[in-house]
Short mmCIF file of C-alpha atoms in Angstrom, two decimals:
data_model
loop_
_atom_site.label_atom_id
_atom_site.label_comp_id
_atom_site.label_asym_id
_atom_site.label_seq_id
_atom_site.Cartn_x
_atom_site.Cartn_y
_atom_site.Cartn_z
CA MET A 1 32.62 -21.11 -54.92
CA ARG A 2 34.88 -18.58 -53.21
CA ARG A 3 32.55 -15.74 -54.22
CA MET A 4 29.53 -17.69 -52.95
CA SER A 5 31.26 -18.43 -49.64
CA TRP A 6 32.13 -14.75 -49.20
CA VAL A 7 28.53 -13.69 -49.84
CA LEU A 8 27.20 -16.24 -47.36
CA ALA A 9 29.72 -15.06 -44.76
CA MET A 10 28.65 -11.44 -45.21
CA ILE A 11 24.96 -12.37 -44.89
CA LEU A 12 25.71 -14.29 -41.69
CA CYS A 13 27.63 -11.36 -40.21
CA VAL A 14 24.88 -8.87 -41.02
CA THR A 15 22.27 -11.22 -39.53
CA VAL A 16 24.24 -11.53 -36.29
CA VAL A 17 24.70 -7.75 -36.05
CA PHE A 18 21.02 -6.99 -36.57
CA ALA A 19 19.98 -9.74 -34.17
CA GLY A 20 22.25 -8.22 -31.53
CA CYS A 21 20.78 -4.76 -32.09
CA GLY A 22 17.37 -5.97 -31.02
CA LYS A 23 18.54 -7.16 -27.59
CA LYS A 24 19.41 -5.21 -24.48
CA ASP A 25 21.53 -6.32 -21.57
CA ALA A 26 20.96 -5.46 -17.92
CA ALA A 27 23.21 -2.40 -18.06
CA SER A 28 21.32 -0.79 -20.94
CA VAL A 29 17.93 -1.50 -19.32
CA VAL A 30 19.15 -0.01 -16.04
CA LYS A 31 20.28 3.09 -17.94
CA GLY A 32 16.84 3.33 -19.51
CA LEU A 33 15.20 3.01 -16.10
CA ASN A 34 17.35 5.85 -14.80
CA ASN A 35 16.10 8.00 -17.65
CA VAL A 36 12.47 7.12 -16.88
CA ALA A 37 13.02 7.92 -13.19
CA ASP A 38 14.50 11.30 -14.12
CA THR A 39 11.49 12.03 -16.32
CA LEU A 40 9.12 11.27 -13.43
CA GLN A 41 10.96 13.90 -11.38
CA SER A 42 10.45 16.51 -14.08
CA LYS A 43 7.66 19.09 -13.99
CA GLU A 44 5.33 16.97 -16.13
CA GLY A 45 6.20 13.63 -14.51
CA SER A 46 3.14 11.43 -13.89
CA TYR A 47 1.64 7.99 -14.36
CA LYS A 48 -1.58 6.04 -13.89
CA GLY A 49 -1.84 2.28 -13.45
CA MET A 50 -4.52 -0.33 -12.83
CA GLY A 51 -4.40 -4.00 -11.93
CA LYS A 52 -5.01 -6.67 -9.34
CA MET A 53 -3.07 -7.44 -6.16
CA THR A 54 -3.23 -10.81 -4.40
CA LEU A 55 -2.00 -11.30 -0.83
CA PHE A 56 -0.95 -14.79 0.22
CA THR A 57 0.04 -13.77 3.76
CA GLY A 58 -2.98 -15.27 5.52
CA GLU A 59 -4.95 -18.49 5.55
CA LYS A 60 -6.71 -17.63 2.29
CA PRO A 61 -5.57 -15.44 -0.63
CA GLN A 62 -7.06 -11.95 -0.59
CA GLU A 63 -7.61 -10.08 -3.84
CA TYR A 64 -7.71 -6.32 -4.31
CA ASN A 65 -8.34 -4.25 -7.40
CA ILE A 66 -5.78 -1.44 -7.41
CA GLU A 67 -5.52 1.92 -9.11
CA VAL A 68 -2.35 3.99 -8.73
CA TRP A 69 -1.94 7.68 -9.59
CA TYR A 70 1.20 9.78 -9.34
CA GLN A 71 1.90 13.38 -10.23
CA ASN A 72 5.10 15.31 -9.63
CA PRO A 73 6.32 16.45 -7.19
CA SER A 74 4.79 14.20 -4.52
CA TYR A 75 1.08 13.62 -5.14
CA TYR A 76 -0.12 10.02 -4.83
CA ARG A 77 -3.51 8.34 -4.91
CA ILE A 78 -3.80 4.56 -4.41
CA SER A 79 -7.24 2.98 -4.52
CA LEU A 80 -7.58 -0.52 -3.01
CA THR A 81 -10.90 -2.30 -3.51
CA ASN A 82 -11.52 -5.52 -1.62
CA ALA A 83 -12.74 -7.89 -4.33
CA GLN A 84 -14.76 -9.94 -1.83
CA LYS A 85 -16.44 -7.07 0.05
CA ASP A 86 -16.47 -4.48 -2.74
CA VAL A 87 -15.21 -1.85 -0.26
CA THR A 88 -12.64 0.74 -1.33
CA GLN A 89 -9.93 2.43 0.70
CA ILE A 90 -7.84 5.25 -0.74
CA VAL A 91 -4.30 6.16 0.31
CA LEU A 92 -3.76 9.79 -0.61
CA ARG A 93 -0.83 12.17 -0.38
CA ASN A 94 -1.12 15.89 -1.09
CA ASP A 95 0.14 19.16 0.38
CA ASP A 96 -1.93 18.61 3.53
CA GLY A 97 -0.40 15.26 4.47
CA VAL A 98 -1.03 11.56 3.99
CA PHE A 99 -4.61 10.27 4.27
CA VAL A 100 -6.22 6.85 4.41
CA LEU A 101 -9.85 7.29 3.32
CA THR A 102 -12.85 4.97 3.41
CA PRO A 103 -15.39 6.92 1.33
CA SER A 104 -18.27 4.49 1.87
CA LEU A 105 -18.03 5.11 5.64
CA ASN A 106 -16.79 8.70 5.36
CA LYS A 107 -13.87 7.87 7.64
CA SER A 108 -10.39 9.29 7.26
CA PHE A 109 -7.01 9.01 8.94
CA ARG A 110 -4.60 11.89 8.46
CA PHE A 111 -0.88 11.21 8.94
CA LYS A 112 2.10 13.50 9.14
CA SER A 113 4.67 11.57 7.17
CA ASP A 114 7.12 11.81 4.27
CA TRP A 115 5.71 8.60 2.77
CA PRO A 116 6.63 7.12 0.37
CA GLU A 117 10.14 8.65 0.22
CA ASN A 118 11.65 6.28 2.82
CA GLN A 119 9.37 3.29 2.28
CA GLY A 120 7.16 2.38 -0.61
CA GLN A 121 4.60 -0.14 -1.75
CA VAL A 122 4.86 -2.93 -4.30
CA TYR A 123 2.47 -1.14 -6.67
CA LEU A 124 4.47 2.13 -6.76
CA TYR A 125 6.66 2.41 -9.84
CA GLN A 126 9.36 4.43 -8.05
CA THR A 127 9.68 1.70 -5.42
CA LEU A 128 10.18 -0.99 -8.07
CA VAL A 129 12.74 1.07 -9.98
CA GLN A 130 14.65 1.88 -6.79
CA GLY A 131 14.70 -1.81 -5.90
CA ILE A 132 16.30 -2.61 -9.27
CA LEU A 133 18.80 0.25 -9.25
CA SER A 134 19.97 -0.30 -5.67
CA ASP A 135 20.69 -4.03 -5.97
CA SER A 136 24.15 -4.52 -7.45
CA THR A 137 23.61 -8.32 -7.43
CA ARG A 138 20.38 -8.09 -9.46
CA GLN A 139 19.60 -10.96 -11.81
CA PHE A 140 18.38 -10.18 -15.31
CA ALA A 141 16.50 -12.17 -17.92
CA THR A 142 14.13 -11.62 -20.83
CA ASP A 143 11.00 -13.30 -22.06
CA LYS A 144 8.80 -12.67 -25.08
CA ASP A 145 7.82 -9.08 -24.31
CA SER A 146 9.33 -8.31 -20.89
CA TYR A 147 12.57 -7.60 -19.13
CA VAL A 148 12.65 -9.57 -15.88
CA PHE A 149 14.64 -8.55 -12.79
CA ASP A 150 15.12 -10.65 -9.67
CA VAL A 151 16.30 -8.36 -6.85
CA ALA A 152 16.24 -7.94 -3.09
CA ALA A 153 12.93 -6.76 -1.64
CA ASN A 154 13.04 -3.31 -0.04
CA TYR A 155 9.84 -3.29 1.99
CA HIS A 156 9.07 -2.74 5.66
CA SER A 157 8.47 -6.41 6.39
CA GLN A 158 11.52 -8.54 7.15
CA SER A 159 9.66 -11.62 5.92
CA LEU A 160 9.66 -10.28 2.33
CA VAL A 161 13.17 -10.90 1.02
CA ARG A 162 13.05 -11.15 -2.81
CA GLN A 163 11.02 -9.65 -5.62
CA LYS A 164 10.67 -10.51 -9.28
CA ILE A 165 9.71 -7.61 -11.54
CA TRP A 166 8.48 -7.80 -15.13
CA LEU A 167 8.88 -4.60 -17.21
CA SER A 168 7.55 -3.97 -20.69
CA LYS A 169 10.20 -3.95 -23.39
CA ASP A 170 8.37 -1.09 -25.08
CA ASN A 171 8.60 1.58 -22.37
CA TYR A 172 9.71 -0.08 -19.09
CA ALA A 173 6.18 0.05 -17.68
CA PRO A 174 5.54 -2.53 -14.92
CA LYS A 175 3.59 -5.62 -15.93
CA GLN A 176 3.89 -7.94 -12.94
CA VAL A 177 5.56 -8.15 -9.52
CA GLN A 178 6.01 -11.15 -7.22
CA VAL A 179 7.40 -10.68 -3.70
CA SER A 180 8.63 -13.82 -1.93
CA ASP A 181 9.71 -14.89 1.54
CA ALA A 182 12.95 -16.61 2.52
CA GLU A 183 11.59 -19.97 1.33
CA ALA A 184 10.71 -18.58 -2.13
CA HIS A 185 6.96 -18.64 -1.43
CA VAL A 186 5.15 -15.82 -3.21
CA MET A 187 3.53 -13.62 -0.55
CA VAL A 188 2.36 -10.70 -2.70
CA GLU A 189 1.59 -10.60 -6.41
CA VAL A 190 0.58 -7.59 -8.49
CA LYS A 191 -0.52 -7.85 -12.12
CA PHE A 192 -0.98 -4.59 -13.99
CA SER A 193 -3.67 -4.55 -16.67
CA GLU A 194 -2.93 -0.93 -17.64
CA PHE A 195 -0.06 1.49 -17.07
CA LYS A 196 0.38 4.86 -18.71
CA PHE A 197 3.10 7.47 -18.32
CA ASP A 198 2.37 11.20 -18.82
CA ALA A 199 -1.13 10.77 -17.40
CA LYS A 200 -3.36 13.83 -17.11
CA PHE A 201 -5.31 14.61 -13.94
CA ASP A 202 -7.93 17.14 -12.90
CA LYS A 203 -6.86 19.97 -10.64
CA ASP A 204 -8.59 18.40 -7.63
CA SER A 205 -7.78 14.75 -8.35
CA PHE A 206 -5.63 14.55 -5.20
CA ASP A 207 -7.94 16.62 -2.98
CA MET A 208 -9.19 14.87 0.15
CA LYS A 209 -12.78 16.10 -0.03
CA ARG A 210 -13.01 15.26 -3.72
CA ASN A 211 -11.96 11.68 -2.98
CA MET A 212 -14.31 11.39 0.00
CA THR A 213 -17.21 12.20 -2.34
CA ALA A 214 -16.15 9.54 -4.81
CA LEU A 215 -19.46 7.74 -4.33
CA ASP A 216 -21.36 10.75 -5.71
CA ASP A 217 -23.08 11.30 -2.37
CA PRO A 218 -22.95 15.03 -1.54
CA THR A 219 -23.49 14.37 2.17
CA LEU A 220 -20.12 12.64 2.35
CA GLY A 221 -18.37 15.95 1.82
CA THR A 222 -19.16 17.05 5.39
CA VAL A 223 -16.78 15.54 7.91
CA MET A 224 -16.28 16.12 11.60
CA GLN A 225 -12.88 16.98 13.06
CA VAL A 226 -11.88 14.89 16.08
CA ASP A 227 -8.69 14.49 18.07
CA GLU A 228 -6.44 11.42 18.11
CA ASN A 229 -8.61 9.83 20.79
CA GLY A 230 -11.76 10.16 18.69
CA ASN A 231 -13.19 12.99 20.80
CA PRO A 232 -14.99 15.77 18.86
CA ILE A 233 -13.12 19.06 18.66
CA SER A 234 -15.40 21.89 19.74
CA ALA A 235 -16.31 24.51 17.14
CA ASP A 236 -17.58 28.06 17.66
CA ASP A 237 -19.87 27.84 14.67
CA PRO A 238 -23.34 26.56 15.72
CA LYS A 239 -23.73 24.97 12.32
CA ALA A 240 -20.55 23.03 12.91
CA GLU A 241 -21.89 21.86 16.27
CA GLY A 242 -25.08 20.72 14.60
CA ALA A 243 -23.11 18.81 12.01
CA ALA A 244 -21.09 17.18 14.77
CA ALA A 245 -24.23 16.12 16.60
CA ALA A 246 -25.67 14.65 13.43
CA ALA A 247 -22.44 12.73 12.92
CA GLN A 248 -22.91 10.69 16.07
CA LYS A 249 -24.72 7.92 14.21
CA GLU A 250 -23.05 4.65 15.07
CA LEU A 251 -22.27 1.75 12.81
CA GLY A 252 -23.02 -0.76 15.55
CA ASP A 253 -21.31 -3.33 17.72
CA PHE A 254 -18.75 -5.50 15.89
CA GLY A 255 -18.17 -8.01 18.70
CA MET A 256 -14.57 -8.98 19.38
CA ILE A 257 -12.02 -9.67 16.65
CA VAL A 258 -9.31 -12.12 17.73
CA PRO A 259 -6.08 -12.56 15.73
CA VAL A 260 -5.29 -16.08 14.59
CA TYR A 261 -1.57 -15.36 14.56
CA LEU A 262 0.46 -15.23 17.77
CA PRO A 263 4.26 -14.88 17.95
CA ASP A 264 6.06 -17.89 19.43
CA GLY A 265 5.87 -17.96 23.21
CA VAL A 266 2.93 -15.56 23.43
CA GLU A 267 -0.55 -16.24 24.80
CA ASN A 268 -3.66 -14.23 25.52
CA LYS A 269 -3.63 -12.80 29.04
CA ASP A 270 -7.14 -11.35 29.17
CA THR A 271 -9.84 -9.65 27.12
CA ASN A 272 -12.10 -6.84 28.17
CA LYS A 273 -15.11 -5.44 26.33
CA MET A 274 -15.84 -1.95 27.67
CA GLU A 275 -19.45 -1.85 28.79
CA ASN A 276 -21.55 1.11 27.62
CA SER A 277 -18.75 2.30 25.38
CA GLU A 278 -19.99 4.52 22.54
CA ASN A 279 -17.11 3.24 20.43
CA HIS A 280 -17.72 -0.45 21.34
CA THR A 281 -14.12 -0.59 22.59
CA VAL A 282 -12.45 -3.98 23.10
CA ILE A 283 -9.03 -4.51 24.71
CA LEU A 284 -7.01 -7.72 24.30
CA ARG A 285 -3.78 -8.15 26.29
CA TYR A 286 -1.01 -10.63 25.51
CA ASP A 287 1.99 -11.82 27.52
CA GLY A 288 5.01 -14.08 27.15
CA THR A 289 7.96 -13.54 24.82
CA TYR A 290 6.42 -10.16 23.98
CA GLN A 291 3.93 -8.05 25.88
CA TYR A 292 1.40 -6.10 23.86
CA THR A 293 -2.14 -4.78 23.81
CA ILE A 294 -4.66 -4.70 20.96
CA MET A 295 -7.39 -2.09 21.16
CA GLU A 296 -10.38 -2.29 18.81
CA SER A 297 -13.09 0.34 18.44
CA ARG A 298 -15.65 1.70 16.00
CA SER A 299 -16.24 5.40 16.42
CA GLN A 300 -18.40 8.07 14.75
CA ASP A 301 -19.29 7.35 11.16
CA LYS A 302 -18.14 10.80 10.00
CA ALA A 303 -14.68 11.63 11.28
CA VAL A 304 -11.25 12.86 10.32
CA PHE A 305 -8.64 11.47 12.68
CA SER A 306 -5.53 13.65 12.88
CA LEU A 307 -2.69 11.59 14.27
CA ALA A 308 0.85 12.51 15.25
CA SER A 309 3.88 12.24 13.01
CA GLY A 310 5.12 8.75 12.37
CA THR A 311 6.08 6.13 9.83
CA VAL A 312 3.58 4.81 7.32
CA VAL A 313 3.66 0.99 7.28
CA ASP A 314 2.29 -1.01 4.35
CA LEU A 315 -0.05 -3.76 5.54
CA GLY A 316 -0.92 -4.82 2.02
CA PHE A 317 -4.66 -4.29 2.40
CA THR A 318 -4.19 -0.74 3.75
CA SER A 319 -1.58 1.57 5.28
CA ALA A 320 -0.98 1.96 9.01
CA LEU A 321 0.80 4.59 11.08
CA LEU A 322 3.64 3.61 13.42
CA THR A 323 4.24 6.08 16.26
CA GLY A 324 6.28 6.20 19.45
CA ASP A 325 9.88 5.47 20.43
CA ASP A 326 10.28 3.30 23.53
CA GLN A 327 6.66 2.21 23.29
CA LYS A 328 5.35 1.86 19.74
CA THR A 329 1.79 1.91 18.48
CA LEU A 330 0.59 0.66 15.10
CA THR A 331 -2.75 2.22 14.11
CA TRP A 332 -4.98 1.42 11.14
CA MET A 333 -8.61 1.09 10.09
CA ASN A 334 -10.14 -1.80 8.18
CA ASP A 335 -12.78 -1.52 5.47
CA ASP A 336 -15.57 -2.10 8.00
CA GLY A 337 -14.67 1.10 9.82
CA ILE A 338 -13.03 -0.64 12.80
CA GLU A 339 -9.94 1.02 14.21
CA PHE A 340 -7.12 -1.16 15.52
CA ARG A 341 -4.15 -0.20 17.69
CA ILE A 342 -1.32 -2.54 18.67
CA THR A 343 0.83 -1.07 21.45
CA SER A 344 4.01 -2.62 22.84
CA ALA A 345 7.44 -1.78 24.20
CA ASN A 346 9.14 -4.87 22.78
CA LEU A 347 7.04 -6.35 19.96
CA PRO A 348 8.93 -6.05 16.63
CA VAL A 349 7.18 -4.16 13.84
CA ASP A 350 7.36 -7.23 11.62
CA GLU A 351 5.35 -9.18 14.20
CA MET A 352 2.86 -6.31 14.42
CA THR A 353 2.21 -6.52 10.69
CA LYS A 354 1.66 -10.29 10.89
CA ILE A 355 -0.87 -9.82 13.67
CA ALA A 356 -2.57 -7.09 11.66
CA ALA A 357 -2.84 -9.38 8.62
CA SER A 358 -4.44 -12.12 10.73
CA LEU A 359 -6.97 -9.64 12.17
CA GLN A 360 -7.98 -8.61 8.66
CA GLU A 361 -9.36 -12.05 7.88
CA GLN A 362 -11.51 -12.38 11.01
CA THR A 363 -15.04 -11.27 11.87
CA GLY A 364 -16.32 -10.29 15.30
CA LYS A 365 -17.31 -12.99 17.76
#
């Protein structure tokens, strides 16, 4: 009996030890994430991911198919395809700057920014890892095949306060992310269907012209350079002038797009549709608690807009550029080729992003 009891005790101890070996606590997972982050900073660091993002920030959920590419040291390519409209925008970073491209319209914004070093997006792996590593009060749990972290959100919007991140137990690849507001309502959700480290890319995978010709239309490779006001920049080459003249084709009048969201204490002061405007410019002015102006326009269908240095702001459905000090301007383009600018001396950036989100859901009147 004593021998049998001793054998059973040994079996129980061995079982407990081996069971413990298969589990990791938060500290060991964080250490593993640090190692993965270091690997991404190495010469061969890269990844490629695909999935679906759902935004719950407006009246109706908006779905986007996403594809994320990264290659060391700082090359990024994020493709966002509106599931309802089947229109793709590409956020691109290379040695020439940060671009927001709409290949189907051959429109491009060029930013001077260090994005995403100081601010990232929910679908960027580095942003998720940084959110976990920087939150000393992080909560940790496990499920069948994932490590789950509940941490503070580290995004530009003040309304996004918490995020829940699911990581694969196999290699710490992201599987799902949910970002919530102060009332624990999920505002943004990303579900990755694929994610691969050590991805291989072609030499020109992050080239602007290569990505503008993504629709296999060779005519999309010719773009016209314009200034920040949308005015064509003169060229000495007659061929370039001819290309500029051919690029004057207009996409047409879009009407007037009115935001459904207004900050508390704000009302519309007046609206003005510029008559005979080649860009179909519309100006909406608001007054009250905050004073701001929304300018809407649709310019040439082949254009590269070079804007001043600023901060890239994630709007969810695309990226915008925030410029100015005392008076700030938020500039972005939607997937219908309409350019929006919100300008104000006192409107908080968080309110700007809410207005932008409400404009995204509307059509011209």
